[in-house]
mmCIF file of C-alpha atoms in Angstrom:
data_model
loop_
_atom_site.group_PDB
_atom_site.id
_atom_site.type_symbol
_atom_site.label_atom_id
_atom_site.label_comp_id
_atom_site.label_asym_id
_atom_site.label_seq_id
_atom_site.Cartn_x
_atom_site.Cartn_y
_atom_site.Cartn_z
ATOM 1 C CA MET A 1 17.558 24.892 -22.626
ATOM 2 C CA ILE A 2 13.987 23.926 -23.520
ATOM 3 C CA ILE A 3 13.709 20.137 -23.913
ATOM 4 C CA ILE A 4 10.824 19.304 -26.189
ATOM 5 C CA ARG A 5 10.546 15.651 -25.139
ATOM 6 C CA GLU A 6 9.886 16.776 -21.545
ATOM 7 C CA ILE A 7 7.165 19.197 -22.654
ATOM 8 C CA ILE A 8 5.470 16.689 -24.958
ATOM 9 C CA GLY A 9 5.806 13.897 -22.387
ATOM 10 C CA ALA A 10 4.128 16.014 -19.704
ATOM 11 C CA GLU A 11 1.361 16.933 -22.139
ATOM 12 C CA LEU A 12 0.725 13.266 -22.990
ATOM 13 C CA ARG A 13 0.681 12.303 -19.305
ATOM 14 C CA LYS A 14 -1.748 15.125 -18.484
ATOM 15 C CA ARG A 15 -4.144 14.053 -21.229
ATOM 16 C CA ARG A 16 -4.008 10.394 -20.167
ATOM 17 C CA GLN A 17 -4.659 11.288 -16.532
ATOM 18 C CA ASP A 18 -7.479 13.671 -17.495
ATOM 19 C CA GLN A 19 -9.106 10.664 -19.204
ATOM 20 C CA GLY A 20 -8.683 8.614 -16.003
ATOM 21 C CA ARG A 21 -6.709 5.961 -17.885
ATOM 22 C CA THR A 22 -3.730 3.919 -16.758
ATOM 23 C CA LEU A 23 -0.338 3.563 -18.426
ATOM 24 C CA ARG A 24 -1.274 -0.084 -19.056
ATOM 25 C CA GLU A 25 -4.486 0.798 -20.930
ATOM 26 C CA VAL A 26 -2.952 3.460 -23.161
ATOM 27 C CA SER A 27 0.244 1.515 -23.877
ATOM 28 C CA GLY A 28 -1.899 -1.470 -24.888
ATOM 29 C CA ASP A 29 -4.047 0.627 -27.230
ATOM 30 C CA ALA A 30 -0.949 2.318 -28.719
ATOM 31 C CA LYS A 31 0.877 -1.038 -29.028
ATOM 32 C CA VAL A 32 3.938 0.267 -27.193
ATOM 33 C CA SER A 33 5.410 -1.219 -24.035
ATOM 34 C CA LEU A 34 4.280 0.182 -20.695
ATOM 35 C CA GLY A 35 7.880 1.004 -19.761
ATOM 36 C CA TYR A 36 8.425 2.880 -23.017
ATOM 37 C CA LEU A 37 5.271 4.985 -22.584
ATOM 38 C CA SER A 38 6.232 5.741 -18.995
ATOM 39 C CA GLU A 39 9.701 6.908 -20.080
ATOM 40 C CA VAL A 40 8.212 9.055 -22.869
ATOM 41 C CA GLU A 41 5.768 10.676 -20.431
ATOM 42 C CA ARG A 42 8.603 11.478 -18.018
ATOM 43 C CA GLY A 43 10.685 13.027 -20.811
ATOM 44 C CA GLN A 44 13.365 10.364 -20.487
ATOM 45 C CA LYS A 45 13.030 8.940 -23.979
ATOM 46 C CA GLU A 46 12.508 10.585 -27.377
ATOM 47 C CA ALA A 47 9.369 9.174 -28.997
ATOM 48 C CA SER A 48 9.744 8.513 -32.716
ATOM 49 C CA SER A 49 7.222 10.309 -34.909
ATOM 50 C CA GLU A 50 5.419 7.042 -35.616
ATOM 51 C CA LEU A 51 5.092 6.125 -31.932
ATOM 52 C CA LEU A 52 3.997 9.644 -31.037
ATOM 53 C CA SER A 53 1.214 9.315 -33.591
ATOM 54 C CA ALA A 54 0.271 5.908 -32.136
ATOM 55 C CA ILE A 55 0.140 7.317 -28.590
ATOM 56 C CA CYS A 56 -2.002 10.265 -29.740
ATOM 57 C CA GLY A 57 -4.272 7.787 -31.533
ATOM 58 C CA ALA A 58 -4.622 5.739 -28.345
ATOM 59 C CA LEU A 59 -5.549 8.941 -26.486
ATOM 60 C CA ALA A 60 -8.006 9.892 -29.273
ATOM 61 C CA THR A 61 -6.186 13.233 -29.358
ATOM 62 C CA PRO A 62 -5.096 14.984 -32.567
ATOM 63 C CA LEU A 63 -1.314 15.343 -32.790
ATOM 64 C CA SER A 64 -1.907 18.999 -33.700
ATOM 65 C CA GLU A 65 -3.438 19.641 -30.268
ATOM 66 C CA VAL A 66 -0.446 18.145 -28.482
ATOM 67 C CA LEU A 67 1.956 20.197 -30.638
ATOM 68 C CA SER A 68 0.045 23.436 -30.123
ATOM 69 C CA ALA A 69 -0.165 22.861 -26.361
ATOM 70 C CA ALA A 70 3.566 22.081 -26.369
ATOM 71 C CA GLY A 71 4.172 25.328 -28.275
ATOM 72 C CA HIS A 72 2.334 27.311 -25.600
ATOM 73 C CA GLN A 73 4.198 25.557 -22.809
ATOM 74 C CA ALA A 74 7.549 26.160 -24.527
ATOM 75 C CA ALA A 75 6.690 29.860 -24.926
ATOM 76 C CA SER A 76 5.934 30.056 -21.223
ATOM 77 C CA GLN A 77 9.301 28.447 -20.355
ATOM 78 C CA GLU A 78 11.137 30.742 -22.789
ATOM 79 C CA LEU A 79 9.551 33.784 -21.158
ATOM 80 C CA GLN A 80 10.566 32.563 -17.698
ATOM 81 C CA LEU A 81 14.152 32.039 -18.892
ATOM 82 C CA ALA A 82 14.220 35.488 -20.504
ATOM 83 C CA LEU A 83 12.901 37.153 -17.347
ATOM 84 C CA ALA A 84 15.382 35.249 -15.176
ATOM 85 C CA GLY A 85 18.178 36.430 -17.499
ATOM 86 C CA ARG A 86 16.978 40.037 -17.183
ATOM 87 C CA VAL A 87 16.878 39.856 -13.377
ATOM 88 C CA GLN A 88 20.392 38.396 -13.348
ATOM 89 C CA ALA A 89 21.639 41.169 -15.675
ATOM 90 C CA ALA A 90 20.041 43.797 -13.431
ATOM 91 C CA HIS A 91 21.818 42.310 -10.400
ATOM 92 C CA ILE A 92 25.169 42.396 -12.199
ATOM 93 C CA LEU A 93 24.601 46.030 -13.243
ATOM 94 C CA ALA A 94 23.582 46.958 -9.672
ATOM 95 C CA ALA A 95 26.586 45.253 -8.052
ATOM 96 C CA MET B 1 -0.478 9.193 -40.497
ATOM 97 C CA ILE B 2 0.922 12.612 -39.561
ATOM 98 C CA ILE B 3 4.720 12.422 -39.226
ATOM 99 C CA ILE B 4 5.930 15.146 -36.912
ATOM 100 C CA ARG B 5 9.582 14.990 -38.038
ATOM 101 C CA GLU B 6 8.490 15.858 -41.605
ATOM 102 C CA ILE B 7 6.435 18.825 -40.405
ATOM 103 C CA ILE B 8 9.169 20.160 -38.115
ATOM 104 C CA GLY B 9 11.863 19.544 -40.743
ATOM 105 C CA ALA B 10 9.917 21.500 -43.373
ATOM 106 C CA GLU B 11 9.381 24.325 -40.876
ATOM 107 C CA LEU B 12 13.110 24.498 -40.082
ATOM 108 C CA ARG B 13 14.024 24.485 -43.778
ATOM 109 C CA LYS B 14 11.504 27.248 -44.513
ATOM 110 C CA ARG B 15 12.895 29.461 -41.767
ATOM 111 C CA ARG B 16 16.507 28.901 -42.867
ATOM 112 C CA GLN B 17 15.631 29.707 -46.487
ATOM 113 C CA ASP B 18 13.621 32.776 -45.447
ATOM 114 C CA GLN B 19 16.823 33.997 -43.770
ATOM 115 C CA GLY B 20 18.752 33.382 -46.996
ATOM 116 C CA ARG B 21 21.187 31.079 -45.203
ATOM 117 C CA THR B 22 22.837 27.891 -46.398
ATOM 118 C CA LEU B 23 22.808 24.451 -44.774
ATOM 119 C CA ARG B 24 26.544 24.929 -44.194
ATOM 120 C CA GLU B 25 26.087 28.185 -42.277
ATOM 121 C CA VAL B 26 23.295 26.951 -40.019
ATOM 122 C CA SER B 27 24.848 23.531 -39.389
ATOM 123 C CA GLY B 28 28.086 25.281 -38.386
ATOM 124 C CA ASP B 29 26.305 27.616 -35.966
ATOM 125 C CA ALA B 30 24.268 24.731 -34.508
ATOM 126 C CA LYS B 31 27.384 22.514 -34.277
ATOM 127 C CA VAL B 32 25.688 19.661 -36.148
ATOM 128 C CA SER B 33 26.938 18.075 -39.341
ATOM 129 C CA LEU B 34 25.637 19.423 -42.639
ATOM 130 C CA GLY B 35 24.349 15.963 -43.612
ATOM 131 C CA TYR B 36 22.481 15.594 -40.343
ATOM 132 C CA LEU B 37 20.773 18.989 -40.683
ATOM 133 C CA SER B 38 19.846 18.177 -44.269
ATOM 134 C CA GLU B 39 18.282 14.856 -43.220
ATOM 135 C CA VAL B 40 16.381 16.549 -40.374
ATOM 136 C CA GLU B 41 15.029 19.212 -42.759
ATOM 137 C CA ARG B 42 13.854 16.538 -45.201
ATOM 138 C CA GLY B 43 12.100 14.615 -42.404
ATOM 139 C CA GLN B 44 14.426 11.644 -42.808
ATOM 140 C CA LYS B 45 15.924 11.749 -39.332
ATOM 141 C CA GLU B 46 14.414 12.403 -35.917
ATOM 142 C CA ALA B 47 16.220 15.317 -34.266
ATOM 143 C CA SER B 48 16.890 14.788 -30.566
ATOM 144 C CA SER B 49 15.435 17.484 -28.315
ATOM 145 C CA GLU B 50 18.917 18.858 -27.624
ATOM 146 C CA LEU B 51 19.802 19.137 -31.325
ATOM 147 C CA LEU B 52 16.428 20.675 -32.140
ATOM 148 C CA SER B 53 17.142 23.359 -29.547
ATOM 149 C CA ALA B 54 20.607 23.901 -31.051
ATOM 150 C CA ILE B 55 19.164 24.261 -34.570
ATOM 151 C CA CYS B 56 16.521 26.723 -33.340
ATOM 152 C CA GLY B 57 19.289 28.641 -31.553
ATOM 153 C CA ALA B 58 21.313 28.800 -34.770
ATOM 154 C CA LEU B 59 18.211 30.129 -36.548
ATOM 155 C CA ALA B 60 17.608 32.651 -33.718
ATOM 156 C CA THR B 61 14.080 31.239 -33.606
ATOM 157 C CA PRO B 62 12.267 30.316 -30.387
ATOM 158 C CA LEU B 63 11.443 26.603 -30.220
ATOM 159 C CA SER B 64 7.911 27.627 -29.227
ATOM 160 C CA GLU B 65 7.405 29.275 -32.627
ATOM 161 C CA VAL B 66 8.495 26.150 -34.478
ATOM 162 C CA LEU B 67 6.208 23.981 -32.322
ATOM 163 C CA SER B 68 3.218 26.282 -32.761
ATOM 164 C CA ALA B 69 3.754 26.477 -36.522
ATOM 165 C CA ALA B 70 4.071 22.679 -36.598
ATOM 166 C CA GLY B 71 0.815 22.437 -34.652
ATOM 167 C CA HIS B 72 -0.982 24.560 -37.253
ATOM 168 C CA GLN B 73 0.504 22.543 -40.096
ATOM 169 C CA ALA B 74 -0.484 19.252 -38.429
ATOM 170 C CA ALA B 75 -4.046 20.551 -37.956
ATOM 171 C CA SER B 76 -4.191 21.385 -41.653
ATOM 172 C CA GLN B 77 -3.024 17.872 -42.590
ATOM 173 C CA GLU B 78 -5.497 16.290 -40.148
ATOM 174 C CA LEU B 79 -8.337 18.260 -41.716
ATOM 175 C CA GLN B 80 -7.303 17.167 -45.207
ATOM 176 C CA LEU B 81 -7.189 13.530 -44.081
ATOM 177 C CA ALA B 82 -10.603 13.846 -42.425
ATOM 178 C CA LEU B 83 -12.139 15.425 -45.532
ATOM 179 C CA ALA B 84 -10.573 12.774 -47.787
ATOM 180 C CA GLY B 85 -12.076 10.114 -45.516
ATOM 181 C CA ARG B 86 -15.500 11.749 -45.744
ATOM 182 C CA VAL B 87 -15.348 11.909 -49.537
ATOM 183 C CA GLN B 88 -14.336 8.239 -49.657
ATOM 184 C CA ALA B 89 -17.227 7.302 -47.342
ATOM 185 C CA ALA B 90 -19.668 9.275 -49.531
ATOM 186 C CA HIS B 91 -18.432 7.404 -52.607
ATOM 187 C CA ILE B 92 -18.944 4.052 -50.881
ATOM 188 C CA LEU B 93 -22.478 5.037 -49.795
ATOM 189 C CA ALA B 94 -23.288 6.283 -53.324
ATOM 190 C CA ALA B 95 -21.991 3.124 -55.043
#
């Protein structure tokens, strides 16, 4: 199953790290706790829509860019799952 | 502020209606309550990642397509907000 919070969290972490900024800096700018931002980035907590907007604002990144990047990443994962399913089916047929 | 749950909810509702299916049918297939699905579609409740996957599964729609469509919609809203801000700034300068 594709878990959107993991994909969006990884995307947010990547953008923060690309900017050379710390969790402390971005959480301060977004007015969320450092622990919360860290959990969101690791896909362990669902960010509410309002906090996701605040985090994108702190990263000076349009929400649309994060969503589109997440869409591409999800498509890549879906393709991998589909291919893995096809390989498994081929093995069952060949057995 | 762009509210992602409203954008994703509208996208899910559009896809369900395009398929000519009722809230009852899709909520049954997704194993979520009808009231919950209705609130998600109207942007009144944040769907967890797991339930969003279940709803997409019930709609036979890849999550990646919903995310990408949401990204386009968010970009459109961001552009409208930016243009509205520019018009407002022009009015202030002209006053």
